[in-house]
CSV table of C-alpha atoms in Angstrom, one decimal:
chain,number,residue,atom,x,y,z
A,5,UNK,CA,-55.4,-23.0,-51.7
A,6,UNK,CA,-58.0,-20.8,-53.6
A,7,UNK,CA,-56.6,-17.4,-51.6
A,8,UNK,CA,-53.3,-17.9,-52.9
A,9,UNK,CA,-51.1,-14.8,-53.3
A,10,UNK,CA,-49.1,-14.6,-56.7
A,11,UNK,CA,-45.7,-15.3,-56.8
A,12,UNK,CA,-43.0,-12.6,-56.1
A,13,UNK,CA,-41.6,-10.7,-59.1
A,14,UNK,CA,-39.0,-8.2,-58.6
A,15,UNK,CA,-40.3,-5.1,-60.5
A,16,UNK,CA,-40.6,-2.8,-57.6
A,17,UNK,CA,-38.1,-0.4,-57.2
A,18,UNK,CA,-37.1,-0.1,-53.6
A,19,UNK,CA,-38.3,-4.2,-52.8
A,20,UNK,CA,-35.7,-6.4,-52.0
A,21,UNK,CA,-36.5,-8.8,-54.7
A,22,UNK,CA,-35.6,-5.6,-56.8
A,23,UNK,CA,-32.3,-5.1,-54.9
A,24,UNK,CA,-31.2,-8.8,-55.8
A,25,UNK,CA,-31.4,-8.5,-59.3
A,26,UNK,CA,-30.3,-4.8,-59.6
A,27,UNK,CA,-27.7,-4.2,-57.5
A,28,UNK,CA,-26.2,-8.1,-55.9
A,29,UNK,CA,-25.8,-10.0,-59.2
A,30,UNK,CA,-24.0,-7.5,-60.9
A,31,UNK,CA,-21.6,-7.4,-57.9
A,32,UNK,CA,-21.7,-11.3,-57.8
A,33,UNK,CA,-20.4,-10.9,-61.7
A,34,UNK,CA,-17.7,-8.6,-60.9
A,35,UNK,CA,-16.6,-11.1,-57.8
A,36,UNK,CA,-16.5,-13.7,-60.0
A,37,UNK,CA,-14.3,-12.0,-62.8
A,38,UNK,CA,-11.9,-10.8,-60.8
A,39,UNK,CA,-11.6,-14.5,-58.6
A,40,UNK,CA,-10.3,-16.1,-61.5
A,41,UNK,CA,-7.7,-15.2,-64.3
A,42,UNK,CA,-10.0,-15.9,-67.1
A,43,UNK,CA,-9.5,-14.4,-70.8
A,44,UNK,CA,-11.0,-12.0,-72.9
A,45,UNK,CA,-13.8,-14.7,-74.1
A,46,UNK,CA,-15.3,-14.8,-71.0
A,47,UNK,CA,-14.2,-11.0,-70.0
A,48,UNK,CA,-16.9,-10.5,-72.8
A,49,UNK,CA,-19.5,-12.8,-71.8
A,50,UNK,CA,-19.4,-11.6,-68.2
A,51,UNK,CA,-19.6,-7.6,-69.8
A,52,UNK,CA,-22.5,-8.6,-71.8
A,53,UNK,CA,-24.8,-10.2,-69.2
A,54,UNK,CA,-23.8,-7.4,-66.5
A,55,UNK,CA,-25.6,-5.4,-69.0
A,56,UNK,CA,-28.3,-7.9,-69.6
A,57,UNK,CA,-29.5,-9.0,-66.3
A,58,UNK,CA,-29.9,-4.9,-65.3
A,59,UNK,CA,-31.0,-3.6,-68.1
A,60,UNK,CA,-31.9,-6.6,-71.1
A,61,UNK,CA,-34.5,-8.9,-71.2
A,62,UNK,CA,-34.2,-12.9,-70.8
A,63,UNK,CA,-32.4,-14.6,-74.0
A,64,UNK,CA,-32.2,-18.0,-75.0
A,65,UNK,CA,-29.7,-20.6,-74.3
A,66,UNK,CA,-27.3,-21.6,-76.9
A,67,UNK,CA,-28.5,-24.0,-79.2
A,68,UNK,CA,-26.0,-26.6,-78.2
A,69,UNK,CA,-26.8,-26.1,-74.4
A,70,UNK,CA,-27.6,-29.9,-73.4
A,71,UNK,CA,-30.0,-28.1,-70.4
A,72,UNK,CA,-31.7,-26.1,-73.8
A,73,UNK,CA,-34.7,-28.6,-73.2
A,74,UNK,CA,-35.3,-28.9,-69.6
A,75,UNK,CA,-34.9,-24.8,-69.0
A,76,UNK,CA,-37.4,-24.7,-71.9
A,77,UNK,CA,-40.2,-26.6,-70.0
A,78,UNK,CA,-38.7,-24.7,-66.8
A,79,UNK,CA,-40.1,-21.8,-68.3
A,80,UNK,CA,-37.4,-20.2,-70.5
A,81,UNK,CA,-39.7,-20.3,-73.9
A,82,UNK,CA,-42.4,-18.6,-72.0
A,83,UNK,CA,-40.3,-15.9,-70.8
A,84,UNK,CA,-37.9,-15.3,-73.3
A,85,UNK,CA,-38.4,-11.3,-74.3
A,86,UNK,CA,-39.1,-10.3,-71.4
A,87,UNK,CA,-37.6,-7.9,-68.4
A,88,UNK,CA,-35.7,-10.4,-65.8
A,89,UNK,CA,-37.4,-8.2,-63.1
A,90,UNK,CA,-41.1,-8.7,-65.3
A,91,UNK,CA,-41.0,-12.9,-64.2
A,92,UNK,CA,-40.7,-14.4,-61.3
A,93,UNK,CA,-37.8,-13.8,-59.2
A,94,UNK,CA,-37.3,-17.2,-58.0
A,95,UNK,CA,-37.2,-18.2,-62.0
A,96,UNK,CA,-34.6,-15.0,-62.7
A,97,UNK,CA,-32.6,-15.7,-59.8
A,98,UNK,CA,-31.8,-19.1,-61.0
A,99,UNK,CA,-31.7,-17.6,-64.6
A,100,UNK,CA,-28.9,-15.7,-64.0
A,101,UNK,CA,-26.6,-18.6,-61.8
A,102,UNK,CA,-27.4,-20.8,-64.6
A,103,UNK,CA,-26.3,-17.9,-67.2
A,104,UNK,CA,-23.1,-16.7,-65.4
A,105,UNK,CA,-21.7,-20.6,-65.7
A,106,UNK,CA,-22.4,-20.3,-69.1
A,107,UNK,CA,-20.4,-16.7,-69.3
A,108,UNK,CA,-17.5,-18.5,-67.8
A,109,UNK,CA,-17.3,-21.6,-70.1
A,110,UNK,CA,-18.6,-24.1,-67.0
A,111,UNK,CA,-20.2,-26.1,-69.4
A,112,UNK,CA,-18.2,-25.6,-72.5
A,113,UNK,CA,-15.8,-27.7,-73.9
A,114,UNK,CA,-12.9,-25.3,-72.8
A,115,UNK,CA,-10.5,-25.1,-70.3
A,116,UNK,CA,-13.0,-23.6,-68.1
A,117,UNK,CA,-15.2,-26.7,-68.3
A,118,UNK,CA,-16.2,-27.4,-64.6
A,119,UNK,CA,-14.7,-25.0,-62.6
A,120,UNK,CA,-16.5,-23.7,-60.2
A,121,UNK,CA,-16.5,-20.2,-60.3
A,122,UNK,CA,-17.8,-19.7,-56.6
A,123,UNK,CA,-15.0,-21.9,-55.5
A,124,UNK,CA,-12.5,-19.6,-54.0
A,125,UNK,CA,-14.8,-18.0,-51.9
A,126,UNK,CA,-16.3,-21.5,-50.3
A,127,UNK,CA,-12.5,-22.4,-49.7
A,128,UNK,CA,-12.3,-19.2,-47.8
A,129,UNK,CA,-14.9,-19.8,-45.9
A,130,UNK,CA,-13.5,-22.9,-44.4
A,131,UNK,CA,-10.0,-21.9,-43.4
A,132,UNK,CA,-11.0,-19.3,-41.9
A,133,UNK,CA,-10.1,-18.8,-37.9
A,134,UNK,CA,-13.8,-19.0,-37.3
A,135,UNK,CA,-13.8,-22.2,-38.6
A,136,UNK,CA,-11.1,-23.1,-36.2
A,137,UNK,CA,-13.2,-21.9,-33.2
A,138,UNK,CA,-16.1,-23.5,-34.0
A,139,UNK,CA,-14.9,-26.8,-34.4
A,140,UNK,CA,-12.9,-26.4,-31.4
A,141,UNK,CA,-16.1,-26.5,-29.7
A,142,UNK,CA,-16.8,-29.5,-30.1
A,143,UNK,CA,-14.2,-31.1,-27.5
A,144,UNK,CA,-16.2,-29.0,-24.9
A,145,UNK,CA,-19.4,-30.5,-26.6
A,146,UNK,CA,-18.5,-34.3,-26.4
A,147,UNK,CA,-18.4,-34.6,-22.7
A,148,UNK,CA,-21.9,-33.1,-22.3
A,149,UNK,CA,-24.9,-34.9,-22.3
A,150,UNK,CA,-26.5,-36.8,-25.7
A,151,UNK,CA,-29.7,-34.8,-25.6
A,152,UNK,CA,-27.1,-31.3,-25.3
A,153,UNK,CA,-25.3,-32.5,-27.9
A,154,UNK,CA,-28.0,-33.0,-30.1
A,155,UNK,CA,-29.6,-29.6,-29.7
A,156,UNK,CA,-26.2,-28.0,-30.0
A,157,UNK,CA,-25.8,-29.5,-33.4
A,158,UNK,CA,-29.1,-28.7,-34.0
A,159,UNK,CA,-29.1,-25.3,-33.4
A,160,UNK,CA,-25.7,-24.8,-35.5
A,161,UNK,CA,-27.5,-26.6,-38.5
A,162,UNK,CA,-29.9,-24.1,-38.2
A,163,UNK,CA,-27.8,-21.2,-37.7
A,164,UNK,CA,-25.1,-21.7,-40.2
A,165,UNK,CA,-21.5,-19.6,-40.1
A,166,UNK,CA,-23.4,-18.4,-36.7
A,167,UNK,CA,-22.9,-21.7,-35.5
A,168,UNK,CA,-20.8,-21.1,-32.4
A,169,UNK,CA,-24.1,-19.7,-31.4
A,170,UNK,CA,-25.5,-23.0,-31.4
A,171,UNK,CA,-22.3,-24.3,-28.6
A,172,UNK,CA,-23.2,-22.3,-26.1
A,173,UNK,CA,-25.4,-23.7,-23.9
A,174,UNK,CA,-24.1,-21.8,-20.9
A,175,UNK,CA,-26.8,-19.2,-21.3
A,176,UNK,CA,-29.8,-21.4,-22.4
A,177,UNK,CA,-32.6,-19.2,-21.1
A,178,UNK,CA,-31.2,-15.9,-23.0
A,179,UNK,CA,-33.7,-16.5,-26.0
A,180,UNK,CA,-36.8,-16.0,-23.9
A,181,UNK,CA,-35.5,-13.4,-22.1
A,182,UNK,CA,-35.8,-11.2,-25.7
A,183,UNK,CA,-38.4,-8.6,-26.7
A,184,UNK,CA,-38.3,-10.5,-30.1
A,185,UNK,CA,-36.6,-14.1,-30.2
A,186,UNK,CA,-34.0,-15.2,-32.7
A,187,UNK,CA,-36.4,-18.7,-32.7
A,188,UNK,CA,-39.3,-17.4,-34.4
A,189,UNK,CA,-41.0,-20.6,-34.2
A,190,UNK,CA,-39.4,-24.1,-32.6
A,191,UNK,CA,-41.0,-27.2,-33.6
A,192,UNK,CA,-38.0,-28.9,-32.1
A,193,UNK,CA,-39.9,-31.2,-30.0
A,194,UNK,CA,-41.8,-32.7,-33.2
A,195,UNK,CA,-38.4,-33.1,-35.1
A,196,UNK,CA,-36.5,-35.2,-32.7
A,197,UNK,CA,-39.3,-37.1,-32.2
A,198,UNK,CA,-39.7,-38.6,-35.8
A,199,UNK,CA,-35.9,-39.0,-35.2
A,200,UNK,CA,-36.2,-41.4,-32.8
A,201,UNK,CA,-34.4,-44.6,-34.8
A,202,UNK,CA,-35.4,-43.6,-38.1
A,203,UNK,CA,-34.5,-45.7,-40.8
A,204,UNK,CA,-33.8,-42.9,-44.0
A,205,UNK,CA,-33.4,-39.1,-42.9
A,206,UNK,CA,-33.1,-36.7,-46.4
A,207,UNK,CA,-31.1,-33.5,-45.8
A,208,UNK,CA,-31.4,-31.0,-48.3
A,209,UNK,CA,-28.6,-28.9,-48.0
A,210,UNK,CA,-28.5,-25.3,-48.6
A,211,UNK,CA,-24.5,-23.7,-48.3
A,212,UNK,CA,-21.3,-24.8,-48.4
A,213,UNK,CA,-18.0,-23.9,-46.4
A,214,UNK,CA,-19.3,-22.9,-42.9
A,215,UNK,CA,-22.6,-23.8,-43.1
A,216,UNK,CA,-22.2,-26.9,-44.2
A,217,UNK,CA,-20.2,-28.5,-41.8
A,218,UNK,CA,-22.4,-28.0,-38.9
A,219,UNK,CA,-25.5,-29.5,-41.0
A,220,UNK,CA,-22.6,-32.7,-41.7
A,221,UNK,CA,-21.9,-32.7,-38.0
A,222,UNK,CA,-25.8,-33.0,-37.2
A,223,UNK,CA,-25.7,-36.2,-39.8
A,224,UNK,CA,-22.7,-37.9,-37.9
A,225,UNK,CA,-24.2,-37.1,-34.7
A,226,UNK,CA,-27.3,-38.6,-35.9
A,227,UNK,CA,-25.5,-42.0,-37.3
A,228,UNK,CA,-23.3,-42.8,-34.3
A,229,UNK,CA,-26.1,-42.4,-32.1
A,230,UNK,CA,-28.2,-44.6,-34.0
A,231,UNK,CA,-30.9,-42.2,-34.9
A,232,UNK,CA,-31.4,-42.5,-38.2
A,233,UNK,CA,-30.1,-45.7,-40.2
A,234,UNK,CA,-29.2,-43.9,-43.2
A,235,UNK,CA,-29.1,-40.0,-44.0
A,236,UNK,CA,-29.4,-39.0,-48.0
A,237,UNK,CA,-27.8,-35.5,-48.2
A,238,UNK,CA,-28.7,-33.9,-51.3
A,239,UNK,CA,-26.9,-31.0,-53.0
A,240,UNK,CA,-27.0,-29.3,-55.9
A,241,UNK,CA,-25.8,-30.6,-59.4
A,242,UNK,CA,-24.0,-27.8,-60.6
A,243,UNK,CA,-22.4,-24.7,-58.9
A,244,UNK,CA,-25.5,-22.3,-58.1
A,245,UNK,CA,-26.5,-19.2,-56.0
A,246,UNK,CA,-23.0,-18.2,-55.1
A,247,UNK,CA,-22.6,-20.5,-51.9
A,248,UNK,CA,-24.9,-23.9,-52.6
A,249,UNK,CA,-23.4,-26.7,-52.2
A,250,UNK,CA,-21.9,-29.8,-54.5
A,251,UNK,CA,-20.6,-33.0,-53.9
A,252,UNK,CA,-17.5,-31.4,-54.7
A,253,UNK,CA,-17.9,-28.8,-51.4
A,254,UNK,CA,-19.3,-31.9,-49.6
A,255,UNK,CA,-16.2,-33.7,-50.0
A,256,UNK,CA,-13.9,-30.4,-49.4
A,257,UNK,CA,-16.0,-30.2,-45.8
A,258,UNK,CA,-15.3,-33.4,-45.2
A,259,UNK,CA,-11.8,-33.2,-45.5
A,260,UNK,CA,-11.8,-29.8,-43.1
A,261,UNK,CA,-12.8,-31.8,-40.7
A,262,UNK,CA,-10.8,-35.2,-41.1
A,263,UNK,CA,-8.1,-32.0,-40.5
A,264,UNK,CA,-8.9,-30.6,-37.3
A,265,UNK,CA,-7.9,-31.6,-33.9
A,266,UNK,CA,-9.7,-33.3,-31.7
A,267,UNK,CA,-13.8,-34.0,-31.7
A,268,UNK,CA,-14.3,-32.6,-35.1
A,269,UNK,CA,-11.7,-35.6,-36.7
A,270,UNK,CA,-13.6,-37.9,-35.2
A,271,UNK,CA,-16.8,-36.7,-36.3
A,272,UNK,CA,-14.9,-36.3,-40.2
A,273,UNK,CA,-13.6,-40.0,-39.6
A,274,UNK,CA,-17.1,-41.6,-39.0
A,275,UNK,CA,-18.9,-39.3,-42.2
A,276,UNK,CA,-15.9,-40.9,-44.6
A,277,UNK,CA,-16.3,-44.0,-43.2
A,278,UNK,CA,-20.3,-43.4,-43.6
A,279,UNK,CA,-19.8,-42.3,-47.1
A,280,UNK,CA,-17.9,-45.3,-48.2
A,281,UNK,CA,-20.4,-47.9,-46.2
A,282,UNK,CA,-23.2,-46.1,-48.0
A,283,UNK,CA,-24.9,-44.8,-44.3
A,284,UNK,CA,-24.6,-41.6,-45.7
A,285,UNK,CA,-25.2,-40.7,-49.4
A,286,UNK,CA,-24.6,-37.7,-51.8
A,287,UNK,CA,-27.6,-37.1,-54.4
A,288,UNK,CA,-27.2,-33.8,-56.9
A,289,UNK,CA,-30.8,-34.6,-58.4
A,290,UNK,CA,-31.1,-31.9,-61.8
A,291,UNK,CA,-34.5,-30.5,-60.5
A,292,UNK,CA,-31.5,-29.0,-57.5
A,293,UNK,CA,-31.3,-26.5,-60.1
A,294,UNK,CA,-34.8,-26.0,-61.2
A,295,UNK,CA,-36.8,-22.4,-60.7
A,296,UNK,CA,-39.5,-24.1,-59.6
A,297,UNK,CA,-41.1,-25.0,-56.2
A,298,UNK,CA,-40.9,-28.7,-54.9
A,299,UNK,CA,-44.7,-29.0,-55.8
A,300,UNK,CA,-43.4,-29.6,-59.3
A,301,UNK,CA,-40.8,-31.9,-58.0
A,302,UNK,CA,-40.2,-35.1,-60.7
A,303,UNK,CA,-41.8,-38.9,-60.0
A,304,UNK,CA,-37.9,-40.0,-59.1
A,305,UNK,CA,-37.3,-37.6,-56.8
A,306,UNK,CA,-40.9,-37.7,-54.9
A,307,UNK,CA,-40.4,-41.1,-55.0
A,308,UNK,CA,-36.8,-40.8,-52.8
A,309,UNK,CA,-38.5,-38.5,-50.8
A,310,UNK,CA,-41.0,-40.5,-49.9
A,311,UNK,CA,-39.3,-43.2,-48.5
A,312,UNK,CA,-37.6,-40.8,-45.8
A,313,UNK,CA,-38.8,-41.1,-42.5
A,314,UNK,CA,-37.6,-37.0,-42.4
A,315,UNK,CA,-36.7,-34.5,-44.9
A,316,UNK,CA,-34.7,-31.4,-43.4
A,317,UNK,CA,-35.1,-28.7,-45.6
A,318,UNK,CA,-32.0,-26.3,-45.0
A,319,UNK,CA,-32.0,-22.7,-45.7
A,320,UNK,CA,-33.7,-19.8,-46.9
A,321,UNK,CA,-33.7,-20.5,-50.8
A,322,UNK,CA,-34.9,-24.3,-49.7
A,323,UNK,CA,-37.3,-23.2,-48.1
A,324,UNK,CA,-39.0,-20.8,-50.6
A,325,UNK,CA,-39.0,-24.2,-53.0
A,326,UNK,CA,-41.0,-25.8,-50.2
A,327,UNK,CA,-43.8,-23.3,-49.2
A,328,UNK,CA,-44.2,-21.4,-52.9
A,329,UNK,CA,-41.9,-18.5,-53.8
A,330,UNK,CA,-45.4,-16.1,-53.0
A,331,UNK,CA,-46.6,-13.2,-50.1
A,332,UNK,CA,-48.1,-15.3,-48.4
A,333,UNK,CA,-50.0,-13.7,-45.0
A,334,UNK,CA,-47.0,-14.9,-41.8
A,335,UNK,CA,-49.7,-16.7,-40.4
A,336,UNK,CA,-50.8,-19.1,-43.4
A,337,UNK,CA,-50.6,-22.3,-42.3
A,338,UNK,CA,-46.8,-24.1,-42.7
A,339,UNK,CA,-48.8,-27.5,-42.9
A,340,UNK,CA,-51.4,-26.5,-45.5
A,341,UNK,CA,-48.3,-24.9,-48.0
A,342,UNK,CA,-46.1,-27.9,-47.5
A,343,UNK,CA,-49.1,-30.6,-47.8
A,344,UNK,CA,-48.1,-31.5,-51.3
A,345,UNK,CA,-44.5,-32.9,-49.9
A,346,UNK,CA,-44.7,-36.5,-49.8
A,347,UNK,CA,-43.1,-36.9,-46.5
A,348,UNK,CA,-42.7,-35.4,-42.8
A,349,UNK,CA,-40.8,-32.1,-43.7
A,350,UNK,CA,-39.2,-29.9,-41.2
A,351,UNK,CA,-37.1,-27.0,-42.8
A,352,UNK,CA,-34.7,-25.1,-40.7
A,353,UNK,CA,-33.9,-21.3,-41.9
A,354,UNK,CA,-32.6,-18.7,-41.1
A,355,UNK,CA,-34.3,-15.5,-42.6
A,356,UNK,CA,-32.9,-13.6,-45.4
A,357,UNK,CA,-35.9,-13.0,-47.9
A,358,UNK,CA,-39.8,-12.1,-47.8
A,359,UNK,CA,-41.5,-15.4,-47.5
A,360,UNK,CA,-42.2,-16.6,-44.3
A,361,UNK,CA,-45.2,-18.9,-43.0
A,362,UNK,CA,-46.5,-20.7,-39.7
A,363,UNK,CA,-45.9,-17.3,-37.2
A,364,UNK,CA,-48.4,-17.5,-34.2
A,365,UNK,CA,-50.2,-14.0,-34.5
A,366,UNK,CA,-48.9,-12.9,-31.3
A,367,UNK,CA,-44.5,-13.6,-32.7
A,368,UNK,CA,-45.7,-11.3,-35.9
A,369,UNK,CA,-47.1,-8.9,-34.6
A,370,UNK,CA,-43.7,-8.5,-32.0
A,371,UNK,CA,-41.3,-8.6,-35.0
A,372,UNK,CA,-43.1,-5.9,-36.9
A,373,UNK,CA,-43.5,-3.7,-33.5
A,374,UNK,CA,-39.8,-4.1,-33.2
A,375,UNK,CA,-38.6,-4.3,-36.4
A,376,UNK,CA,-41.1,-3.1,-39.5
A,377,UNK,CA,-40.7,-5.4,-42.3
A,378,UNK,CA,-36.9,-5.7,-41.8
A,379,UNK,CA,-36.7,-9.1,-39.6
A,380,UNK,CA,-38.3,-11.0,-43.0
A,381,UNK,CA,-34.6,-10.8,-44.7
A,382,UNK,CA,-31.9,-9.7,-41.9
A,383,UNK,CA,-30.6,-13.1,-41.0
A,384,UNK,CA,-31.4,-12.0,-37.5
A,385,UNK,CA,-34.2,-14.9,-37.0
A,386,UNK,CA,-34.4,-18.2,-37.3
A,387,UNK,CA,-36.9,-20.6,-37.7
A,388,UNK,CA,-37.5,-25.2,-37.1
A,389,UNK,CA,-41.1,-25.8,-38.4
A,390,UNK,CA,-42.3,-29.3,-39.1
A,391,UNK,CA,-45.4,-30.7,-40.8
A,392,UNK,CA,-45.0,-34.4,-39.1
């Protein structure tokens, strides 16, 4: 697009970009030290990139790094030397997940080799009592219609650990009652209808723990009712961005579920049972991890892509992959920024950073009336937007 804005850095004081990097990753490092017993090796390492990601500049991986080579066409070389908040913040972001796991000893030879270091907090996540209500739910769900039950699941996809949002159908008119909706834009009607016995649907998940399951409960909903044929779930290959999720959390939401009472054992039942039939498969692809917007994607994984019928896009970091980590004006086009994806694409968010496109005029100019700039990274909205 020749008017396109420059991606987001995170030099300006006061911008949230600059409030990610200055003031949540050093809290996300002090989370992670005092989640785990580690020892003074890693005490160090955590002490010495709290000081470099506020106040450094970006430093190379270790020689014997087996990554050393793909971070280095990621963009590492270029930007070695330089401020983290002086290069783009979708590239320091991922900088610093991929550097934390290397202050901990993930991928050393140690005793620390492979333990997730976000762990305790996903585990939390699913046994918590909120958990419990939401999957309770779902006995109330299973007697209600197919098309209810699909828009429920839907809806708790989208919506994440505000799932239980997503059940309540009693109230279905309360969104358009709103000065400003929650559903900033609903392309619902084009998603189910490329989901109408499908033969491949690609999930790219976004969190684990409570998040997760809903977007696995949309998959088994899909399967059993003979929607899709075969659903590719892909996650990330190594622990990343605090809360992404693994094959490792895939497996731990599984379980929740094959736990529970009721609806939700069922529904954990059939996505084993999918699993081991290969109906529904795990991919951790290593571009998961990569700074860099879908655009740039490798042949392999265009290629998977392209052979889905659908590719949901989950999530807010997801979805700045898909359109371009950039300013772009609300009412850019979400077809002509996701043109280079080589299949239908819908992406379901909910909105916790800047970038946002595919607003109708007359929903930004509501959100800003009510809200400033504020609803762009609240979690308050929500978005479904599909380029069929």
């Amino acid at each position: 697009m020749s008017d396109t804005p420059p991606v987001i850095l995170a030099a300006e004081p006061g911008s949230f970009p600059h409030s990610v990097l200055a003031e949540r990753h050093p809290a996300i490092i002090r989370q992670v030290r005092d989640a785990f017993p580690y020892g003074p090796e890693q005490h160090r390492a955590l002490d010495a990139l709290l000081e470099n990601c506020t106040k450094g500049v970006v430093e190379p991986l270790p020689a014997t790094a087996s990554d050393r080579a793909a971070w280095a066409a990621w963009g590492a070389d270029e930007y070695t030397g330089r401020s983290w908040f002086d290069v783009p913040w979708l590239w320091s972001e991922s900088w610093f997940y991929r550097q934390l796991l290397e202050a901990v000893g993930y991928f050393g030879s140690g005793p620390w080799q492979g333990i997730d270091p976000f762990r305790p907090f996903k585990l939390a996540e699913l046994d918590a009592p909120e958990t419990d209500e939401e999957l309770a739910a779902l006995d109330a769900l299973d007697g209600r219609p197919v098309d209810e039950q699909a828009a429920a699941l839907l809806h708790g996809s989208l919506w994440g650990n505000r799932a239980d949002l997503g059940f309540r159908l009693s109230d279905a008119d309360a969104e358009g009652r709103n000065a400003v909706p929650g559903l900033v834009a609903d392309d619902s009607t084009a998603l189910w209808s490329l989901l109408d016995g499908a033969d491949t649907l690609c999930l790219v998940a976004d969190n684990a723990g409570r998040e997760l399951v809903p977007d696995l409960l949309l998959i088994a909903h899909l399967l059993a009712q003979g929607r899709v044929r075969r659903a590719i779930l892909h996650v990330k290959s190594y622990p990343y961005y605090v809360s992404d999720a693994t094959t490792a959390d895939v497996v731990d939401a599984v379980r929740r579920l094959t736990r529970a009472p009721g609806a939700a054992a069922d529904h954990g039942r059939r996505l084993w049972s999918a699993m081991a039939d290969g109906s529904l498969a795990v991919r951790a692809h290593p571009f998961s991890c990569a700074p860099l917007p879908y655009q740039e994607m490798p042949d392999d994984l265009r290629a998977e892509f392209t052979g889905a019928a659908l590719t949901v896009v989950k999530g807010d970091l997801n979805y700045r992959r898909l359109v371009g980590d950039r300013m772009w004006p609300p009412t850019t086009s979400f077809a002509d920024v996701t043109a280079c994806f080589p299949s239908p694409v819908a992406a379901l968010r909910t909105l916790k950073s800047d970038v946002i496109t595919g607003l109708a005029p007359a929903t930004e100019a509501a959100l800003v009336a009510a809200e400033g700039q504020r609803w762009r990274t609240g979690g308050t909205h929500a978005l479904i937007q599909v380029r069929p």
